[in-house]
PDB file of C-alpha atoms in Angstrom:
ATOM      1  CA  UNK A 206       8.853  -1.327  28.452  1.00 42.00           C
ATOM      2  CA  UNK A 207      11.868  -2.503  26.342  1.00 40.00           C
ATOM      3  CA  UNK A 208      10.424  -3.420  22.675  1.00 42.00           C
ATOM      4  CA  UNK A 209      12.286  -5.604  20.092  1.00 44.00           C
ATOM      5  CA  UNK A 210      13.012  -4.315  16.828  1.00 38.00           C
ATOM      6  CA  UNK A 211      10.055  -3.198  14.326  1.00 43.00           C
ATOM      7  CA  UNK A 212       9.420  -6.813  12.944  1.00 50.00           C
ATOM      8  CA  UNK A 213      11.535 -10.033  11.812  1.00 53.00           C
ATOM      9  CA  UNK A 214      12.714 -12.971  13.530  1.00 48.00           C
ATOM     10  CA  UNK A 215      13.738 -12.572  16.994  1.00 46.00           C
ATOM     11  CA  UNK A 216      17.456 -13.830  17.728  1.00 48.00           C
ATOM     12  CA  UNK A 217      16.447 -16.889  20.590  1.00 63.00           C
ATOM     13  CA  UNK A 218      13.557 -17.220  22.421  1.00 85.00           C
ATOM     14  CA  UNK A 219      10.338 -18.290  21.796  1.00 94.00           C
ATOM     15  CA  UNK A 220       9.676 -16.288  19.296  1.00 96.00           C
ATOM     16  CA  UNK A 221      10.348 -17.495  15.426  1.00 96.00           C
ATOM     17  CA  UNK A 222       9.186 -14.090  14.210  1.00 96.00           C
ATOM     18  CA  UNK A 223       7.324 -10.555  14.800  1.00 97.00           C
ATOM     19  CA  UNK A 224       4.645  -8.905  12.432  1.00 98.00           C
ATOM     20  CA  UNK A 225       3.314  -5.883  12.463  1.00 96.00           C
ATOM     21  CA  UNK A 226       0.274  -5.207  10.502  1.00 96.00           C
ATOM     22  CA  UNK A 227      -0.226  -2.176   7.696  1.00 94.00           C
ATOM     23  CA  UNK A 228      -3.007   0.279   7.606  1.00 91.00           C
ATOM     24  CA  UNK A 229      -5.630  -0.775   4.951  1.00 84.00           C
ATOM     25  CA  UNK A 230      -8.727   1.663   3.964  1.00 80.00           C
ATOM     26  CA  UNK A 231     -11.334  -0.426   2.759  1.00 70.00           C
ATOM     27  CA  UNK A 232     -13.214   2.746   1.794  1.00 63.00           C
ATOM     28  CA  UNK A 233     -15.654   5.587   3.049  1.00 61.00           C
ATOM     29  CA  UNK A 234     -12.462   5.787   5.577  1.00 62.00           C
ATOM     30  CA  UNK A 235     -12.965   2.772   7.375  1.00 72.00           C
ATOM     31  CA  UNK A 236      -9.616   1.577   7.939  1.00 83.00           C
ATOM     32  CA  UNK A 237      -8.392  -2.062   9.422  1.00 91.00           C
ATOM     33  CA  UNK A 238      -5.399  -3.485  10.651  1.00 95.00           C
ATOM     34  CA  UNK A 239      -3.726  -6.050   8.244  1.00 96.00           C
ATOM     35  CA  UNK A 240      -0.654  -8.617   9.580  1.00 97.00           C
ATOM     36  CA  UNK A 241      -1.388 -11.475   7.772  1.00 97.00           C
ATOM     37  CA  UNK A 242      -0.666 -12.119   5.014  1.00 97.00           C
ATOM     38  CA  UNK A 243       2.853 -10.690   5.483  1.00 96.00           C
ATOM     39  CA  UNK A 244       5.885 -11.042   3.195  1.00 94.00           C
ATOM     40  CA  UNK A 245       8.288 -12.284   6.073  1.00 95.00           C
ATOM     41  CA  UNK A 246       5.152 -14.488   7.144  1.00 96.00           C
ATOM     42  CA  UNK A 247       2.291 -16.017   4.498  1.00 96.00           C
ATOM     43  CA  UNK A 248       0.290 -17.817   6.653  1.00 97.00           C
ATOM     44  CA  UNK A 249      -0.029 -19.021  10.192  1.00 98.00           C
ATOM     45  CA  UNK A 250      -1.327 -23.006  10.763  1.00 97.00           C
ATOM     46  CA  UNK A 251      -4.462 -22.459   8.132  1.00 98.00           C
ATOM     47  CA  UNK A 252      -5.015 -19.123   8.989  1.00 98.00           C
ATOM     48  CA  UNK A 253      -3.844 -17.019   5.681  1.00 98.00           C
ATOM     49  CA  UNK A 254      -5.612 -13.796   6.417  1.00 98.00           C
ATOM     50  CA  UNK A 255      -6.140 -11.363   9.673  1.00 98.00           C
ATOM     51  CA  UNK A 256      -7.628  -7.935   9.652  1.00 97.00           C
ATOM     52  CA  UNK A 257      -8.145  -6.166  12.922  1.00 97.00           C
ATOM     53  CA  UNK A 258     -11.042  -3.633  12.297  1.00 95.00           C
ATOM     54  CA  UNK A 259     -11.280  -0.888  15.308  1.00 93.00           C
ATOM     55  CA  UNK A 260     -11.990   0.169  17.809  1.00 94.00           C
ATOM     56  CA  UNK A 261     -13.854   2.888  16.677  1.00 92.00           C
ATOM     57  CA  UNK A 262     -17.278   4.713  16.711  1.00 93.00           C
ATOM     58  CA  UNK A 263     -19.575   4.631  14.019  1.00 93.00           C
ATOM     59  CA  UNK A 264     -21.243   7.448  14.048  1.00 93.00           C
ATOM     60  CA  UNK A 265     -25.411   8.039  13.594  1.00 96.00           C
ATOM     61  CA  UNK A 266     -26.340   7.445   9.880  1.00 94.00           C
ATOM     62  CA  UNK A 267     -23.278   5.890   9.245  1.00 91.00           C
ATOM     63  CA  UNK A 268     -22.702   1.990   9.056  1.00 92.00           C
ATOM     64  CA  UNK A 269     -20.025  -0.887   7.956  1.00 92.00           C
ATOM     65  CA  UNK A 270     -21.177  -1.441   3.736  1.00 93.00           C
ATOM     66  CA  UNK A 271     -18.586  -4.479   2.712  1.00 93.00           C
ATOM     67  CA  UNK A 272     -20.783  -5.163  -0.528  1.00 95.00           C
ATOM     68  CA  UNK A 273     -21.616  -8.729  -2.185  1.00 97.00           C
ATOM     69  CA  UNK A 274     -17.879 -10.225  -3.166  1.00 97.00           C
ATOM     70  CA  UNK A 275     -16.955 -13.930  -3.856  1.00 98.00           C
ATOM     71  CA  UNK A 276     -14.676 -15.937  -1.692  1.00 98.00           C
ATOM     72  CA  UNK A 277     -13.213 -19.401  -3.279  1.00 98.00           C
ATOM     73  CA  UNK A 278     -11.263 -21.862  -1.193  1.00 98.00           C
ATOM     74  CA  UNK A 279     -11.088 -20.752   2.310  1.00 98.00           C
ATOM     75  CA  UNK A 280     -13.783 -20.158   5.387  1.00 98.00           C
ATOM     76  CA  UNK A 281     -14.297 -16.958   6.681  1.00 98.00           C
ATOM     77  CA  UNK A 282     -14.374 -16.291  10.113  1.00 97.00           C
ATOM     78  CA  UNK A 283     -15.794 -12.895  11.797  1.00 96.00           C
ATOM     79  CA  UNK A 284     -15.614 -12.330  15.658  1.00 98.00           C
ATOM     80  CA  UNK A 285     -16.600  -9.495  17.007  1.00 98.00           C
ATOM     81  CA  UNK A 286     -15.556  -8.066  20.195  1.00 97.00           C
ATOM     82  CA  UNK A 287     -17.982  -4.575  19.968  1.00 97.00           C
ATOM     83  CA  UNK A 288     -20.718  -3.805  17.668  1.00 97.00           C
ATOM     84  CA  UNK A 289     -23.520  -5.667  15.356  1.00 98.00           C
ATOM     85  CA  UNK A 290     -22.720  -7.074  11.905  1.00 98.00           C
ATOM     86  CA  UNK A 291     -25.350  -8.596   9.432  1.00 98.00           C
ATOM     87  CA  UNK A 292     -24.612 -11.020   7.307  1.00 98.00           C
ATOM     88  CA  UNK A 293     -25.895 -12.155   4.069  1.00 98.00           C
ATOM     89  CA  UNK A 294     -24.613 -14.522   1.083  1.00 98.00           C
ATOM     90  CA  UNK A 295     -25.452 -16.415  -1.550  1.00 98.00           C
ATOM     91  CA  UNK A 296     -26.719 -19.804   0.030  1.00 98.00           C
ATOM     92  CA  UNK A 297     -29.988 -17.553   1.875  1.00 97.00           C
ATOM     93  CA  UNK A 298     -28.295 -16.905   5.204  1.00 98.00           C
ATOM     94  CA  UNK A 299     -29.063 -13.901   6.774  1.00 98.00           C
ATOM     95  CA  UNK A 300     -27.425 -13.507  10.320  1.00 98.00           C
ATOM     96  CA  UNK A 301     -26.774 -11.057  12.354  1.00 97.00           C
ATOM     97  CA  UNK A 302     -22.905 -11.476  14.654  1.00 98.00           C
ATOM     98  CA  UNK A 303     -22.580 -10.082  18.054  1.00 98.00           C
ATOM     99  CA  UNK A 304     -19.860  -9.819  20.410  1.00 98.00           C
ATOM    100  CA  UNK A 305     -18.615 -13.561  21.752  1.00 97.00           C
ATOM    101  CA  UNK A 306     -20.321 -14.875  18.973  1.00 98.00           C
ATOM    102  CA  UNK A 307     -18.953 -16.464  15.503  1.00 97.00           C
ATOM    103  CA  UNK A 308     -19.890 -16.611  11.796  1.00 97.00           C
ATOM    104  CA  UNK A 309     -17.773 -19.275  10.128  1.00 98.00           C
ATOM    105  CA  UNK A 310     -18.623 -19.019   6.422  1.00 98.00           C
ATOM    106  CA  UNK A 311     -17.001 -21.778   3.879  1.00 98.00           C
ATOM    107  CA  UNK A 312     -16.403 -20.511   0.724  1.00 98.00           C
ATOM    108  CA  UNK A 313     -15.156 -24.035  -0.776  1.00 98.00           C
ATOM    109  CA  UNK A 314     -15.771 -24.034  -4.813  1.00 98.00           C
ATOM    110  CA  UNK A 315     -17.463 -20.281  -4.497  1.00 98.00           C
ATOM    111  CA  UNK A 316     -20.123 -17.983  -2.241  1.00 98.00           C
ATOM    112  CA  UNK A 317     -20.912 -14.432  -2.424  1.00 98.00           C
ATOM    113  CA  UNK A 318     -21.434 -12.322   0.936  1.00 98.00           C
ATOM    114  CA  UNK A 319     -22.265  -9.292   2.406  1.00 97.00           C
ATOM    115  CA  UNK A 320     -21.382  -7.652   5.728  1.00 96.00           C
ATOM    116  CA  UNK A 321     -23.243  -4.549   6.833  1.00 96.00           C
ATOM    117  CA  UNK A 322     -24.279  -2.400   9.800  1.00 96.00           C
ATOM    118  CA  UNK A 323     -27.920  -3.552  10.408  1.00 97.00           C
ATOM    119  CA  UNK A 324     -30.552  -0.314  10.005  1.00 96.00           C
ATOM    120  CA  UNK A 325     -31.592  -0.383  13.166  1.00 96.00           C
ATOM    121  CA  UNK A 326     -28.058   0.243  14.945  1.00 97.00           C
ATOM    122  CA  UNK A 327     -27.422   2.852  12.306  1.00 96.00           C
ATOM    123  CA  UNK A 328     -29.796   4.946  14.390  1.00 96.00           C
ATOM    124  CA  UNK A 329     -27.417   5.766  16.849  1.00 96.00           C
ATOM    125  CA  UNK A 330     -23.457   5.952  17.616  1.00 96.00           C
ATOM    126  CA  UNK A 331     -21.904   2.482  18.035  1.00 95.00           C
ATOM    127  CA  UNK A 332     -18.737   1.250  18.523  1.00 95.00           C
ATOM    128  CA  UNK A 333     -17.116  -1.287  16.313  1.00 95.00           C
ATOM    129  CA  UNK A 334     -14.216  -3.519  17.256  1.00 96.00           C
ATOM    130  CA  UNK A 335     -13.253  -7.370  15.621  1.00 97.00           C
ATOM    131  CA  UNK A 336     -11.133  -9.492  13.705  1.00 97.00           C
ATOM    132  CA  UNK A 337     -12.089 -10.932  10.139  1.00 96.00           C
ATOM    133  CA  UNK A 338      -9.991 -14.250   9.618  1.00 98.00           C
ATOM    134  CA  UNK A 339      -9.559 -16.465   6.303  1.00 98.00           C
ATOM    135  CA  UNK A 340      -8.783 -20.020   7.012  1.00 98.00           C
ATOM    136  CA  UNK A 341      -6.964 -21.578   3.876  1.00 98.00           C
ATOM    137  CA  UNK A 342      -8.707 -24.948   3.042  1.00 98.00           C
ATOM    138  CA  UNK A 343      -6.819 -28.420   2.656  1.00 98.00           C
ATOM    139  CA  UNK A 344      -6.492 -29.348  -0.911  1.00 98.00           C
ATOM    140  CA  UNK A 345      -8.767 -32.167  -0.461  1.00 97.00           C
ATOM    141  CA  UNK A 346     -11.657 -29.639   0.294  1.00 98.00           C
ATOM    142  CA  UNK A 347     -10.945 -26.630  -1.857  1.00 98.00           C
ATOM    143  CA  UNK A 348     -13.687 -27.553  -3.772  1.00 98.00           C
ATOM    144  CA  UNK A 349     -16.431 -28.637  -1.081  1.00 98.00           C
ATOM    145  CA  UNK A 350     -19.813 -27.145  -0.899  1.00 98.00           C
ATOM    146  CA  UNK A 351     -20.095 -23.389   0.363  1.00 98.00           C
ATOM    147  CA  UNK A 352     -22.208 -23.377   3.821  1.00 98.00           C
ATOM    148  CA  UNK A 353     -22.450 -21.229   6.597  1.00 98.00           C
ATOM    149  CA  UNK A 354     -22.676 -21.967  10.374  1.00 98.00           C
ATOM    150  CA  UNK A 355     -23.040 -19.429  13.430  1.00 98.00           C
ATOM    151  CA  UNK A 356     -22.449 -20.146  16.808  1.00 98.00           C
ATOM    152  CA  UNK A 357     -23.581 -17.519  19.288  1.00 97.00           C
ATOM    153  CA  UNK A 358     -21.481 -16.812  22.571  1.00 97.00           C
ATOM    154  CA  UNK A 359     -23.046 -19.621  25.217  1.00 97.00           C
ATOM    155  CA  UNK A 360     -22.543 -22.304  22.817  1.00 98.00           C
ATOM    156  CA  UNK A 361     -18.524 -21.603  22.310  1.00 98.00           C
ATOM    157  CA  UNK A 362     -16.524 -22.868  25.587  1.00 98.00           C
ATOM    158  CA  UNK A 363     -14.464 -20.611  27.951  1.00 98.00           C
ATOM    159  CA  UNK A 364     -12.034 -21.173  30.457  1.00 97.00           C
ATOM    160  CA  UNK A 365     -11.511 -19.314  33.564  1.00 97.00           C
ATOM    161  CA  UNK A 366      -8.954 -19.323  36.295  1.00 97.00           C
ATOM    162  CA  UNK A 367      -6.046 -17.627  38.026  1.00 96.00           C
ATOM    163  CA  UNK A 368      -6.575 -14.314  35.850  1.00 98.00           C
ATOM    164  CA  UNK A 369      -7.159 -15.690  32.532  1.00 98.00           C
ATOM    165  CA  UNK A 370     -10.156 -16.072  30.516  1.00 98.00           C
ATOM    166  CA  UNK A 371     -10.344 -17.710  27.607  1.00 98.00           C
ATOM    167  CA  UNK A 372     -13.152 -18.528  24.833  1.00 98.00           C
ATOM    168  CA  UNK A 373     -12.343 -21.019  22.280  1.00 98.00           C
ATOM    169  CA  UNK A 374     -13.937 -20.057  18.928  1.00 98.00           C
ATOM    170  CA  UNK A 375     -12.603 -22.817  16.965  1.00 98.00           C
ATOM    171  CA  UNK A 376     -10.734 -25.980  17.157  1.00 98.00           C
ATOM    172  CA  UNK A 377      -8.944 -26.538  20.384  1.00 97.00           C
ATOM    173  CA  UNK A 378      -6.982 -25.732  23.397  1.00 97.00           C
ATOM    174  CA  UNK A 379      -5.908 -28.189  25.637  1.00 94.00           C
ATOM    175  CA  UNK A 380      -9.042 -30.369  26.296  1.00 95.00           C
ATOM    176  CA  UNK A 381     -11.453 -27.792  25.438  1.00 97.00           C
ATOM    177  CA  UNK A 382     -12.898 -28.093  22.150  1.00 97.00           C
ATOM    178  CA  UNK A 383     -15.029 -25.644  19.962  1.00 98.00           C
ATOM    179  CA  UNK A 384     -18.187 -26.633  18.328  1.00 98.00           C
ATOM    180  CA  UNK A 385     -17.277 -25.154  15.438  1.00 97.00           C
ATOM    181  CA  UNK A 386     -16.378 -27.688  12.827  1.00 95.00           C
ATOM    182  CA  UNK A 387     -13.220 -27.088  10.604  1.00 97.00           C
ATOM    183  CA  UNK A 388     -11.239 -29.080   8.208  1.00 96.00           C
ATOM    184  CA  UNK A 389      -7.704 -29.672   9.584  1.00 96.00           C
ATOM    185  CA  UNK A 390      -6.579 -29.032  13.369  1.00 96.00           C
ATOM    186  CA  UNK A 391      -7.151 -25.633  14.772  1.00 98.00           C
ATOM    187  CA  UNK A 392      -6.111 -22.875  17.172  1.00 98.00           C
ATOM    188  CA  UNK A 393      -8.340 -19.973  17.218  1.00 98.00           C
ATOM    189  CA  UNK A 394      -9.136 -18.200  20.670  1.00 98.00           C
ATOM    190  CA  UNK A 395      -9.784 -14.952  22.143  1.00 98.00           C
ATOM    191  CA  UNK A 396      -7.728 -14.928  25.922  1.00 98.00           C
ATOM    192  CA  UNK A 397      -8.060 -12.040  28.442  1.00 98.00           C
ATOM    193  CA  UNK A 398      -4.921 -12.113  30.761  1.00 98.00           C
ATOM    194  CA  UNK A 399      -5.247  -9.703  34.107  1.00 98.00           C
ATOM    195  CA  UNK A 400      -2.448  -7.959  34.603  1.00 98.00           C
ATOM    196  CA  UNK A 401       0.225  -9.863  36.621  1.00 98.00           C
ATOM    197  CA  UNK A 402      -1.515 -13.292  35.696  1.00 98.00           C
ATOM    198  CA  UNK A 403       0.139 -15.906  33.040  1.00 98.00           C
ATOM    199  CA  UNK A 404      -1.306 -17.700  30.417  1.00 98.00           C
ATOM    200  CA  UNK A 405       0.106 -20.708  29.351  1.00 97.00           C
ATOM    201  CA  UNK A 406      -0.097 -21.435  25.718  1.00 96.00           C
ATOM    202  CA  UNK A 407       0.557 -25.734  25.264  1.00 92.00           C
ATOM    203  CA  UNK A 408       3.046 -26.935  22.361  1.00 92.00           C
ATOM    204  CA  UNK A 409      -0.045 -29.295  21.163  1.00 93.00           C
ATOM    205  CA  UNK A 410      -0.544 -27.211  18.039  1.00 96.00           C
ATOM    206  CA  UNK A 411       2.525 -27.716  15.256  1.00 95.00           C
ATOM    207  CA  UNK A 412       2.130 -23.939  14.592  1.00 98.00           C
ATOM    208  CA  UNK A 413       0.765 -21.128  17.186  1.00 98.00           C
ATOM    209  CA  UNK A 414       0.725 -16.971  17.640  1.00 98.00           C
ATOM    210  CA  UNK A 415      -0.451 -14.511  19.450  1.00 98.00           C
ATOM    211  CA  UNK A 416      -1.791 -11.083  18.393  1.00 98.00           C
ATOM    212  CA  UNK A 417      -2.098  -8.333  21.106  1.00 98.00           C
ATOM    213  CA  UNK A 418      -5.287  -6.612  20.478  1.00 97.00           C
ATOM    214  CA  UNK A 419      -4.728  -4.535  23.488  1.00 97.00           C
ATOM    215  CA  UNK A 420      -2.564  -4.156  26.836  1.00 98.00           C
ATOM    216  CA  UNK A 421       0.684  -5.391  27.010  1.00 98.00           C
ATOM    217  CA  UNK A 422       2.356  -8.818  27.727  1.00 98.00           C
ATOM    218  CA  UNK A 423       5.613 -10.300  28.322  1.00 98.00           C
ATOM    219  CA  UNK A 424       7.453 -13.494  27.345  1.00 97.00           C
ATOM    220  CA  UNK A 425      10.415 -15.081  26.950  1.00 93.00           C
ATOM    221  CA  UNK A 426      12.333 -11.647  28.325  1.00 95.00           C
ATOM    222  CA  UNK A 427      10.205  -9.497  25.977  1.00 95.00           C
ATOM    223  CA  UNK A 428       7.938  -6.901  26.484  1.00 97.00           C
ATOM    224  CA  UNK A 429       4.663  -6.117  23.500  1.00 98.00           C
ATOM    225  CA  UNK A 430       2.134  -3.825  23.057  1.00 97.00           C
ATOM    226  CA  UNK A 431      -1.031  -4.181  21.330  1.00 96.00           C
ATOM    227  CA  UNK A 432      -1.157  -4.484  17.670  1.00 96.00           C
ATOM    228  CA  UNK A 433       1.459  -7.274  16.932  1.00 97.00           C
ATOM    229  CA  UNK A 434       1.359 -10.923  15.733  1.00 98.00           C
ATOM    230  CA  UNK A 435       3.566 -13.094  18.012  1.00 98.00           C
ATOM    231  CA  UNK A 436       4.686 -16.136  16.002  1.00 98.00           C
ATOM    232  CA  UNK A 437       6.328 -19.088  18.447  1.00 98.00           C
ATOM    233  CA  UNK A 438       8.481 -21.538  17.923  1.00 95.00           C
ATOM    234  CA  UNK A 439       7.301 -24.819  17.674  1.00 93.00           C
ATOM    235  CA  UNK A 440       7.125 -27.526  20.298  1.00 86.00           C
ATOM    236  CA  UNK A 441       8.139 -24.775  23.148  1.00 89.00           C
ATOM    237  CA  UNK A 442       6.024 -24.295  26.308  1.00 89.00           C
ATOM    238  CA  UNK A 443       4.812 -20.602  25.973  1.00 96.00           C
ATOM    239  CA  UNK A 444       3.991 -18.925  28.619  1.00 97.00           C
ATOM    240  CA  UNK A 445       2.912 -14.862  28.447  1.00 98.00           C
ATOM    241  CA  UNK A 446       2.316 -12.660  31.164  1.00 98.00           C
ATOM    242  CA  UNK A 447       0.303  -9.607  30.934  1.00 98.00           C
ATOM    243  CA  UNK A 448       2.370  -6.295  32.267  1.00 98.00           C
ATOM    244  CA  UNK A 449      -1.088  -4.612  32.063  1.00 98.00           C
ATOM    245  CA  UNK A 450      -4.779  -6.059  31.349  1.00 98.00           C
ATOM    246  CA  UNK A 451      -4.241  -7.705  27.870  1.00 98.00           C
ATOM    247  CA  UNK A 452      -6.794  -9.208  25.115  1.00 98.00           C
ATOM    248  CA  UNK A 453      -5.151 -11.578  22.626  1.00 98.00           C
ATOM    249  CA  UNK A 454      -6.462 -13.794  19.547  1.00 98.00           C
ATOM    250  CA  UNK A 455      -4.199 -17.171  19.614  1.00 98.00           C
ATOM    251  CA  UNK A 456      -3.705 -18.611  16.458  1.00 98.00           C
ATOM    252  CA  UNK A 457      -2.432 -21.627  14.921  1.00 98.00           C
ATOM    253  CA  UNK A 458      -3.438 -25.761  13.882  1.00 97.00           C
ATOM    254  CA  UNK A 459      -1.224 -28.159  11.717  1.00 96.00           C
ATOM    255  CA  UNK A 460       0.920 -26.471   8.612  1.00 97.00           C
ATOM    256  CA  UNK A 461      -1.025 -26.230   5.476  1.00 97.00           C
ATOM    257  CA  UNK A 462      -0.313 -29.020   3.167  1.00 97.00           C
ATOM    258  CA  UNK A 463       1.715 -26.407   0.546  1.00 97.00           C
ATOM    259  CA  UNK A 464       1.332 -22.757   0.003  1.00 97.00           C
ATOM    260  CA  UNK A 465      -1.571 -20.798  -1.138  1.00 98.00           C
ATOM    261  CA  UNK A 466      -2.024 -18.369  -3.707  1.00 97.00           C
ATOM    262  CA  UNK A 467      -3.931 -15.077  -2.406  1.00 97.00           C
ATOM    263  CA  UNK A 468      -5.613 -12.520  -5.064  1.00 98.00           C
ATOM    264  CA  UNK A 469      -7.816 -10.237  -3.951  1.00 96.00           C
ATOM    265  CA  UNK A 470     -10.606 -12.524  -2.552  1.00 97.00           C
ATOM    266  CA  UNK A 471      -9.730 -15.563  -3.485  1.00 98.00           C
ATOM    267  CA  UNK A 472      -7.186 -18.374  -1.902  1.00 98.00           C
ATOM    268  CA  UNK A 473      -6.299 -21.174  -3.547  1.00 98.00           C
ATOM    269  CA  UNK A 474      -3.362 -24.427  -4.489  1.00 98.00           C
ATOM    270  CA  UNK A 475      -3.588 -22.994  -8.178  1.00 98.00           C
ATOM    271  CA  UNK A 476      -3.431 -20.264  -9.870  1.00 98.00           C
ATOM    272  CA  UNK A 477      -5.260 -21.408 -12.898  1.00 98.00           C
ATOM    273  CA  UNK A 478      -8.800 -21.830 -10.057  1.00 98.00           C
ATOM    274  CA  UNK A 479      -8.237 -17.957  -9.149  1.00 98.00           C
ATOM    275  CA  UNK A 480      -8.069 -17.011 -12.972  1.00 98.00           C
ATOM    276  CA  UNK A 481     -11.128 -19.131 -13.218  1.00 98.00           C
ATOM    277  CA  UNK A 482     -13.089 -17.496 -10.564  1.00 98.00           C
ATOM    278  CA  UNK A 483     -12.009 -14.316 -11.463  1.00 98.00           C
ATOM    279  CA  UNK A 484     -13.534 -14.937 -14.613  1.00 98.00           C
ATOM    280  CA  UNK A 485     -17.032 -16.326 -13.367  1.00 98.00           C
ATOM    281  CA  UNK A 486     -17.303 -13.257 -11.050  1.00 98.00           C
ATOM    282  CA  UNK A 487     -16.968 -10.735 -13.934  1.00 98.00           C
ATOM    283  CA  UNK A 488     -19.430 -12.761 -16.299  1.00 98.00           C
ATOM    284  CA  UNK A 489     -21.863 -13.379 -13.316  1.00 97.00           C
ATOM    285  CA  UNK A 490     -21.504 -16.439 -13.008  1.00 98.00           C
ATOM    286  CA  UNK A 491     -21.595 -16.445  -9.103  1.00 98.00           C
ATOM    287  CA  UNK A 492     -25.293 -17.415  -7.158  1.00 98.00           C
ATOM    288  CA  UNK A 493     -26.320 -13.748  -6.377  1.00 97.00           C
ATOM    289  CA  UNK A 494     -26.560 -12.715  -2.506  1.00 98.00           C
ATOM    290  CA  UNK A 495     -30.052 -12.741  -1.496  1.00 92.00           C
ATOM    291  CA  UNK A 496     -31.545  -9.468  -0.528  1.00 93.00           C
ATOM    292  CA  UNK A 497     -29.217  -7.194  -2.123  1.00 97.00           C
ATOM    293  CA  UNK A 498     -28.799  -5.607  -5.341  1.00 96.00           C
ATOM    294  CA  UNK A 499     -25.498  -3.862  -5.346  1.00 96.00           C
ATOM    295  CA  UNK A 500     -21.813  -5.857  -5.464  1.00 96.00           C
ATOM    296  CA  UNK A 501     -18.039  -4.776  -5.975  1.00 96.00           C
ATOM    297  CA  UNK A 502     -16.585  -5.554  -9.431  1.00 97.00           C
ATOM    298  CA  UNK A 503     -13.292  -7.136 -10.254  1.00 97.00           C
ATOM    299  CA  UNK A 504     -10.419  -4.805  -9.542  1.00 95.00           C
ATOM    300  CA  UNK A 505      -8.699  -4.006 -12.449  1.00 87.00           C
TER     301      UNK A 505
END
């Protein structure tokens, strides 16, 4: 399999540009795979954040513990592909996310979360394996009022034929349409390509990429393996072929209407809002997350 060099633009094709996430331990060694954001790549449609996390086993006793934090100006998005995550925040949601499944959690002017193994899957080994996505919001919403929607597997369309299998979480492909609501227009999807079958990835979406969570796939003369964020050119017919059984996560919508600033949890237009919530999450000024008494401070 011929690969391309370690990341950057590639010289024609369909590809504008190739990331490859860093390692990130988020503590207690639970590790994830970061690509965006990137410094050759900030954000991709709305999405400004990705974090792979797996696959791995969890073993007995042991659990996922992402204490309370605050989140301003973006949604949250958490799709699971293995394992059991529950999820609390500040508005009284309490929700457990399963495989298929998807928690879409706005932050807008501020909500505190937490995501943790639930007690009862602690009991045993279990496997873990998902993607954790932050959707920038327009400027126009930044400010909107924090809820949280979950949509479990049946009500989130697929598509099926030829070799490929495809769920839309949110926003669209083609025709098909999520139920999930969002702000601006949308690519988000999980694909499973057979190997020797095609997908074919329409130019409807102004910005659009591909991230190999496993197998391999070619296009446009290039061969990838897993663990690599695909970003296309725009208006091009993609099509990508799977050299062995490949899972993807497409990406994309409309370019964000200006950049976004990114500090630890918090996206926004300004940087005088994330000094702001900075400062109403050290003085407590956040609604507290129902249920729990612990949260992580303010890095210093």
């Amino acid at each position: 399999m011929t690969m391309p060099p370690e990341t950057g633009a590639a010289e024609s094709g369909p590809i504008e540009i190739r990331l490859i996430p860093q390692i990130k331990d988020l503590g207690d060694g639970f590790q994830v795979r970061r690509v965006l954001p990137a410094a050759e790549r900030r954000m991709v449609g709305p999405f400004v954040f990705f974090d792979q996390f797996g696959p791995t086993i969890l073993r007995a006793g042991k659990g996922l513990d992402v204490r309370p934090h605050p989140h301003i100006g973006l949604a949250t998005v958490t799709y699971l592909l293995e394992g059991e995550i529950m999820h609390r925040d500040s508005l009284g949601s309490r929700q457990a996310i399963r495989p298929g499944a998807v928690n879409w959690m706005t932050a807008g002017r501020g909500i505190a979360h937490s995501e943790r193994t639930p007690p009862e899957v602690r009991q045993r080994d279990s496997g873990m394996f998902g993607v954790q996505l932050w959707v920038a919001l327009p400027k126009a919403h930044e400010e909107t009022a924090p809820a949280f929607h979950h949509h479990d597997a049946a009500a989130l369309p697929e598509i099926e034929g030829e070799g490929v299998r495809l769920r839309v979480i949110a926003g669209s492909f083609g025709d098909v349409r999520s139920p999930v609501a969002t702000f601006t227009s949308t690519l988000c999807a999980d694909a499973e390509i057979a190997a020797g079958a095609t997908l074919a990835l329409p130019a409807e979406h102004e910005e659009r990429s591909a991230y190999i969570l496993s197998g391999a796939v070619d296009t446009g003369g290039q061969s990838f393996g897993h663990g690599q964020l695909l970003v296309f050119r725009a208006r091009q017919e993609i099509a990508i072929r799977a050299l062995l059984p490949a899972r993807l996560i497409l990406l994309g919508g409309e370019t964000m209407d200006g950049p976004r600033h990114v500090w630890w949890n918090f996206v926004s237009s300004s940087r005088e809002r994330i000094e702001q919530a900075k400062a109403d999450w050290k003085a407590g000024r956040f609604d507290q997350v129902i249920g729990e008494t612990e949260f992580i401070p303010l890095p210093e």
